[in-house]
mmCIF file of C-alpha atoms and ligand atoms in Angstrom:
data_model
loop_
_atom_site.group_PDB
_atom_site.id
_atom_site.type_symbol
_atom_site.label_atom_id
_atom_site.label_comp_id
_atom_site.label_asym_id
_atom_site.label_seq_id
_atom_site.Cartn_x
_atom_site.Cartn_y
_atom_site.Cartn_z
ATOM 1 C CA MET A 1 -6.363 37.054 -14.529
ATOM 2 C CA ASN A 2 -3.837 38.459 -13.055
ATOM 3 C CA LYS A 3 -2.534 41.340 -16.288
ATOM 4 C CA LEU A 4 1.472 42.026 -14.563
ATOM 5 C CA SER A 5 1.974 38.276 -14.506
ATOM 6 C CA PRO A 6 1.003 35.627 -16.770
ATOM 7 C CA CYS A 7 1.730 32.128 -16.617
ATOM 8 C CA PRO A 8 4.751 31.259 -19.152
ATOM 9 C CA ILE A 9 4.785 28.721 -20.975
ATOM 10 C CA VAL A 10 6.804 26.430 -23.435
ATOM 11 C CA VAL A 11 4.971 24.331 -26.724
ATOM 12 C CA LEU A 12 7.009 21.204 -27.292
ATOM 13 C CA ILE A 13 6.505 20.548 -30.890
ATOM 14 C CA GLY A 14 7.681 18.546 -34.328
ATOM 15 C CA GLY A 15 5.855 19.343 -37.369
ATOM 16 C CA ASN A 16 3.117 21.556 -38.986
ATOM 17 C CA GLY A 17 2.226 23.714 -35.056
ATOM 18 C CA SER A 18 -1.095 24.411 -35.696
ATOM 19 C CA ASN A 19 -1.660 24.329 -32.249
ATOM 20 C CA LEU A 20 1.142 26.806 -31.561
ATOM 21 C CA GLN A 21 -1.278 29.093 -33.908
ATOM 22 C CA ALA A 22 -4.612 28.388 -31.876
ATOM 23 C CA LEU A 23 -2.879 29.206 -28.537
ATOM 24 C CA ILE A 24 -0.407 31.928 -30.235
ATOM 25 C CA ASP A 25 -3.453 33.823 -31.253
ATOM 26 C CA ALA A 26 -5.238 32.589 -28.074
ATOM 27 C CA GLN A 27 -2.644 34.611 -25.726
ATOM 28 C CA GLU A 28 -2.854 37.950 -25.674
ATOM 29 C CA GLN A 29 -6.630 37.467 -24.286
ATOM 30 C CA SER A 30 -5.559 34.468 -21.718
ATOM 31 C CA ALA A 31 -3.708 34.216 -19.101
ATOM 32 C CA TYR A 32 -0.739 32.624 -20.367
ATOM 33 C CA ARG A 33 2.239 33.783 -22.436
ATOM 34 C CA ILE A 34 4.320 31.222 -24.911
ATOM 35 C CA VAL A 35 8.183 32.474 -23.757
ATOM 36 C CA GLY A 36 9.747 29.809 -25.750
ATOM 37 C CA VAL A 37 9.112 27.206 -28.770
ATOM 38 C CA ILE A 38 11.236 23.293 -28.695
ATOM 39 C CA SER A 39 11.186 21.404 -31.641
ATOM 40 C CA HIS A 40 12.037 18.154 -32.198
ATOM 41 C CA ARG A 41 12.655 18.250 -35.568
ATOM 42 C CA PRO A 42 14.374 21.299 -37.573
ATOM 43 C CA ASP A 43 12.791 23.356 -40.391
ATOM 44 C CA VAL A 44 9.410 22.630 -39.568
ATOM 45 C CA TYR A 45 6.805 25.519 -40.150
ATOM 46 C CA GLY A 46 6.617 25.871 -36.828
ATOM 47 C CA LEU A 47 9.326 26.961 -35.606
ATOM 48 C CA GLN A 48 8.588 29.533 -38.169
ATOM 49 C CA ARG A 49 4.871 29.836 -36.670
ATOM 50 C CA ALA A 50 7.177 30.850 -33.935
ATOM 51 C CA ILE A 51 9.816 33.199 -35.306
ATOM 52 C CA THR A 52 6.841 35.077 -37.009
ATOM 53 C CA HIS A 53 6.033 35.616 -34.098
ATOM 54 C CA HIS A 54 8.912 36.515 -31.995
ATOM 55 C CA ILE A 55 8.871 33.924 -30.108
ATOM 56 C CA PRO A 56 12.509 32.189 -29.081
ATOM 57 C CA THR A 57 12.972 29.240 -30.330
ATOM 58 C CA ILE A 58 14.920 26.104 -30.041
ATOM 59 C CA THR A 59 15.579 22.878 -32.284
ATOM 60 C CA VAL A 60 16.632 19.721 -30.020
ATOM 61 C CA ASP A 61 17.353 16.795 -32.604
ATOM 62 C CA HIS A 62 16.937 14.279 -31.905
ATOM 63 C CA ARG A 63 18.703 12.470 -34.224
ATOM 64 C CA HIS A 64 21.227 14.107 -32.398
ATOM 65 C CA TYR A 65 21.518 11.933 -28.801
ATOM 66 C CA ALA A 66 22.292 8.376 -29.072
ATOM 67 C CA ASN A 67 19.370 6.929 -27.041
ATOM 68 C CA ARG A 68 16.047 8.716 -25.329
ATOM 69 C CA GLU A 69 17.769 9.468 -21.526
ATOM 70 C CA GLU A 70 20.082 11.831 -23.316
ATOM 71 C CA PHE A 71 17.502 13.497 -25.241
ATOM 72 C CA ASP A 72 15.373 13.886 -22.711
ATOM 73 C CA MET A 73 18.110 15.736 -20.617
ATOM 74 C CA ALA A 74 19.129 17.620 -23.594
ATOM 75 C CA LEU A 75 14.867 18.364 -23.757
ATOM 76 C CA SER A 76 15.190 18.707 -19.849
ATOM 77 C CA GLU A 77 17.899 21.796 -19.969
ATOM 78 C CA ALA A 78 16.665 23.391 -23.009
ATOM 79 C CA ILE A 79 13.009 23.532 -21.107
ATOM 80 C CA GLN A 80 14.276 24.969 -18.502
ATOM 81 C CA THR A 81 16.051 28.468 -19.908
ATOM 82 C CA PHE A 82 13.112 29.358 -20.521
ATOM 83 C CA SER A 83 11.472 28.852 -16.500
ATOM 84 C CA PRO A 84 8.597 28.079 -17.621
ATOM 85 C CA ARG A 85 5.708 27.029 -15.508
ATOM 86 C CA LEU A 86 3.867 24.638 -17.804
ATOM 87 C CA VAL A 87 4.803 22.739 -21.211
ATOM 88 C CA VAL A 88 2.536 21.808 -23.380
ATOM 89 C CA MET A 89 3.155 19.291 -26.221
ATOM 90 C CA ALA A 90 1.477 19.835 -28.899
ATOM 91 C CA GLY A 91 2.435 17.513 -32.127
ATOM 92 C CA PHE A 92 5.242 16.869 -30.222
ATOM 93 C CA MET A 93 6.205 12.903 -31.559
ATOM 94 C CA ARG A 94 8.625 11.149 -28.592
ATOM 95 C CA ILE A 95 8.207 9.445 -26.529
ATOM 96 C CA LEU A 96 9.558 10.407 -22.962
ATOM 97 C CA SER A 97 11.847 8.780 -20.405
ATOM 98 C CA ALA A 98 9.959 8.360 -17.190
ATOM 99 C CA ALA A 99 12.492 10.944 -15.526
ATOM 100 C CA PHE A 100 11.349 13.444 -17.190
ATOM 101 C CA ILE A 101 8.220 12.816 -17.198
ATOM 102 C CA GLN A 102 8.928 12.983 -13.221
ATOM 103 C CA LYS A 103 11.309 16.219 -13.322
ATOM 104 C CA PHE A 104 7.281 18.308 -15.320
ATOM 105 C CA SER A 105 4.908 15.924 -12.971
ATOM 106 C CA GLY A 106 1.326 18.117 -13.046
ATOM 107 C CA SER A 107 2.880 20.936 -15.705
ATOM 108 C CA LEU A 108 2.700 19.250 -18.427
ATOM 109 C CA LEU A 109 0.163 18.778 -21.094
ATOM 110 C CA ASN A 110 -0.734 16.508 -24.633
ATOM 111 C CA ILE A 111 -3.491 17.016 -27.160
ATOM 112 C CA HIS A 112 -4.436 13.663 -28.303
ATOM 113 C CA PRO A 113 -6.474 13.306 -31.736
ATOM 114 C CA SER A 114 -8.701 10.799 -29.794
ATOM 115 C CA LEU A 115 -11.763 9.822 -27.242
ATOM 116 C CA LEU A 116 -9.468 8.950 -24.981
ATOM 117 C CA PRO A 117 -8.849 5.953 -23.487
ATOM 118 C CA LYS A 118 -9.704 4.829 -26.509
ATOM 119 C CA PHE A 119 -7.413 4.501 -29.277
ATOM 120 C CA LYS A 120 -4.266 5.713 -28.339
ATOM 121 C CA GLY A 121 -1.211 5.744 -29.889
ATOM 122 C CA LEU A 122 -0.334 7.439 -34.034
ATOM 123 C CA ASN A 123 -3.639 7.016 -37.081
ATOM 124 C CA THR A 124 -6.106 7.150 -34.931
ATOM 125 C CA HIS A 125 -8.337 8.808 -37.282
ATOM 126 C CA GLN A 126 -8.159 5.735 -39.629
ATOM 127 C CA ARG A 127 -8.425 3.611 -37.282
ATOM 128 C CA VAL A 128 -11.327 4.977 -35.707
ATOM 129 C CA LEU A 129 -13.028 4.985 -39.215
ATOM 130 C CA ASP A 130 -11.915 1.020 -39.630
ATOM 131 C CA ALA A 131 -14.066 0.743 -36.166
ATOM 132 C CA LYS A 132 -16.911 1.859 -37.407
ATOM 133 C CA GLU A 133 -17.487 4.335 -34.344
ATOM 134 C CA SER A 134 -20.010 6.453 -34.066
ATOM 135 C CA GLN A 135 -18.331 9.373 -32.907
ATOM 136 C CA HIS A 136 -14.345 10.932 -32.494
ATOM 137 C CA GLY A 137 -13.171 13.883 -30.805
ATOM 138 C CA VAL A 138 -10.032 15.053 -29.239
ATOM 139 C CA SER A 139 -8.398 14.989 -25.473
ATOM 140 C CA VAL A 140 -6.333 17.464 -23.091
ATOM 141 C CA HIS A 141 -5.017 15.322 -20.890
ATOM 142 C CA PHE A 142 -2.350 15.163 -18.253
ATOM 143 C CA VAL A 143 0.937 13.773 -19.087
ATOM 144 C CA THR A 144 2.809 10.511 -17.266
ATOM 145 C CA GLN A 145 4.711 7.575 -17.629
ATOM 146 C CA GLU A 146 1.043 5.414 -19.514
ATOM 147 C CA LEU A 147 2.134 7.135 -23.127
ATOM 148 C CA ASP A 148 -1.627 8.565 -23.551
ATOM 149 C CA GLY A 149 -2.960 7.412 -20.371
ATOM 150 C CA GLY A 150 -2.599 10.524 -18.113
ATOM 151 C CA PRO A 151 -5.458 12.693 -16.280
ATOM 152 C CA ILE A 152 -8.132 13.463 -18.942
ATOM 153 C CA ILE A 153 -8.887 16.882 -18.740
ATOM 154 C CA ALA A 154 -11.149 17.748 -21.096
ATOM 155 C CA GLN A 155 -12.453 15.776 -24.040
ATOM 156 C CA VAL A 156 -14.596 17.605 -27.431
ATOM 157 C CA ALA A 157 -17.126 15.143 -29.654
ATOM 158 C CA ILE A 158 -17.901 15.191 -32.946
ATOM 159 C CA ALA A 159 -20.457 12.940 -34.506
ATOM 160 C CA LEU A 160 -18.888 9.836 -37.041
ATOM 161 C CA VAL A 161 -22.155 10.595 -40.903
ATOM 162 C CA GLY A 162 -21.241 9.116 -43.916
ATOM 163 C CA ASN A 163 -18.123 10.214 -46.815
ATOM 164 C CA GLU A 164 -15.376 10.765 -44.178
ATOM 165 C CA ASP A 165 -11.561 9.942 -44.695
ATOM 166 C CA ALA A 166 -8.729 9.860 -42.424
ATOM 167 C CA GLU A 167 -7.573 13.179 -43.916
ATOM 168 C CA SER A 168 -11.433 15.186 -43.912
ATOM 169 C CA LEU A 169 -11.696 13.651 -40.752
ATOM 170 C CA ALA A 170 -7.423 14.895 -39.528
ATOM 171 C CA ASN A 171 -9.097 18.741 -41.066
ATOM 172 C CA LYS A 172 -13.008 18.131 -38.730
ATOM 173 C CA LEU A 173 -10.797 17.388 -34.984
ATOM 174 C CA HIS A 174 -7.856 20.619 -35.686
ATOM 175 C CA GLN A 175 -10.953 22.502 -35.337
ATOM 176 C CA LEU A 176 -11.451 21.385 -32.074
ATOM 177 C CA GLU A 177 -8.191 20.348 -31.137
ATOM 178 C CA HIS A 178 -7.413 24.548 -32.018
ATOM 179 C CA TRP A 179 -10.695 25.532 -29.639
ATOM 180 C CA LEU A 180 -9.801 23.658 -26.775
ATOM 181 C CA TYR A 181 -6.138 23.457 -26.255
ATOM 182 C CA PRO A 182 -6.088 27.072 -25.351
ATOM 183 C CA GLN A 183 -8.787 27.006 -23.268
ATOM 184 C CA VAL A 184 -7.417 24.244 -21.232
ATOM 185 C CA VAL A 185 -4.294 26.087 -20.800
ATOM 186 C CA HIS A 186 -5.971 29.506 -19.690
ATOM 187 C CA TRP A 187 -7.460 27.656 -16.793
ATOM 188 C CA PHE A 188 -3.972 26.163 -16.103
ATOM 189 C CA ALA A 189 -2.493 29.682 -15.644
ATOM 190 C CA GLN A 190 -5.669 31.024 -13.779
ATOM 191 C CA ASN A 191 -4.236 28.583 -11.332
ATOM 192 C CA ARG A 192 -7.561 26.721 -11.752
ATOM 193 C CA LEU A 193 -6.271 23.569 -13.019
ATOM 194 C CA LYS A 194 -4.327 20.910 -11.134
ATOM 195 C CA CYS A 195 -3.377 17.390 -11.599
ATOM 196 C CA VAL A 196 -2.628 16.208 -7.801
ATOM 197 C CA GLY A 197 -1.694 11.987 -8.455
ATOM 198 C CA ASN A 198 -3.980 11.296 -10.823
ATOM 199 C CA VAL A 199 -6.669 13.359 -9.798
ATOM 200 C CA VAL A 200 -7.530 16.636 -11.967
ATOM 201 C CA THR A 201 -9.153 19.220 -10.343
ATOM 202 C CA LEU A 202 -10.793 22.322 -11.307
ATOM 203 C CA ASP A 203 -11.603 25.171 -9.450
ATOM 204 C CA ASN A 204 -10.987 22.403 -6.563
ATOM 205 C CA GLU A 205 -13.882 20.454 -7.751
ATOM 206 C CA PRO A 206 -12.515 16.603 -8.849
ATOM 207 C CA ILE A 207 -13.501 15.907 -13.318
ATOM 208 C CA ALA A 208 -14.051 12.566 -13.911
ATOM 209 C CA SER A 209 -12.032 10.099 -15.190
ATOM 210 C CA GLN A 210 -13.144 10.817 -18.783
ATOM 211 C CA GLY A 211 -13.029 14.452 -18.540
ATOM 212 C CA LEU A 212 -15.201 16.912 -18.975
ATOM 213 C CA GLN A 213 -16.615 16.983 -22.246
ATOM 214 C CA LEU A 214 -17.412 19.995 -23.844
ATOM 215 C CA VAL A 215 -19.649 21.136 -26.645
ATOM 216 C CA PHE A 216 -18.977 22.612 -29.589
ATOM 217 C CA PRO A 217 -21.452 22.984 -32.406
ATOM 218 C CA ARG A 218 -19.724 25.420 -35.144
ATOM 219 C CA VAL A 219 -16.688 22.703 -36.761
ATOM 220 C CA GLN A 220 -17.578 23.231 -39.960
ATOM 221 C CA GLY A 221 -19.344 19.887 -42.526
ATOM 222 C CA ILE A 222 -20.247 18.928 -39.548
ATOM 223 C CA ILE A 223 -24.209 18.994 -39.975
ATOM 224 C CA SER A 224 -25.604 17.132 -36.188
HETATM 225 C C1 LIG B 1 -2.636 17.302 -33.724
HETATM 226 O O1 LIG B 1 -3.393 16.368 -33.839
HETATM 227 C C2 LIG B 1 -2.126 16.854 -32.291
HETATM 228 O O2 LIG B 1 -3.548 16.350 -31.456
HETATM 229 C C3 LIG B 1 -1.119 15.522 -31.916
HETATM 230 O O3 LIG B 1 -0.225 16.283 -33.093
HETATM 231 C C4 LIG B 1 -0.547 16.831 -33.631
HETATM 232 C C5 LIG B 1 0.221 18.045 -34.336
HETATM 233 O O4 LIG B 1 -0.760 18.823 -35.479
HETATM 234 N N1 LIG B 1 -0.569 15.207 -31.166
HETATM 235 P P1 LIG B 1 -0.105 19.892 -35.369
HETATM 236 O O5 LIG B 1 1.003 20.420 -35.227
HETATM 237 O O6 LIG B 1 -0.449 20.695 -34.085
HETATM 238 O O7 LIG B 1 -1.440 20.434 -36.550
#
């Protein structure tokens, strides 16, 4: 890790920002620094988290733009004021235009609460329960034009045992997310993680299409 020049990253949020908090908490021990936080909603708690840690914030309120292209243009300009090497989506609930994604291709990450490619989109916990899946988990992936369909970098899974509801699953998966996301961002910051075309490499080794399958055994409330 080059301590003199950590990798500048911008985090895009839209709500509570617990993943942002995990990234903030891990950054001192990591190769990245959060140089800006951008929210598409005003007055969200995630902005407060950034302010508490003296991280500059910008709100690009999606309701003030006539269409996606105009919003994405404003978002892109806001990002570029921070000159980041990586843009990290953490609860940013807007679909991005092809032009935007192209501009940040290979340097735009997202975290999604399912074992992709299963359960793309919203309400993943309830849909997993309804489908009686035996496991659930989280995925970090590079963002491409296919919604939640970009190349997967890493996943963490939990076994589903009885008495779960969408809320209990959300709580458990958040613990996985908070462990996984800073780690992946750290790899990128160390120049170990790349995405060329649709192929992800870590330390120059291609990663299988399901992503690295990581094990995190210390989830509270999980027996297995
Ligand atoms: C996370 O569950 C993430 O997977 C999804 O949005 C949620 C954001 O939560 N993309 P938070 O705002 O980081 O607490």
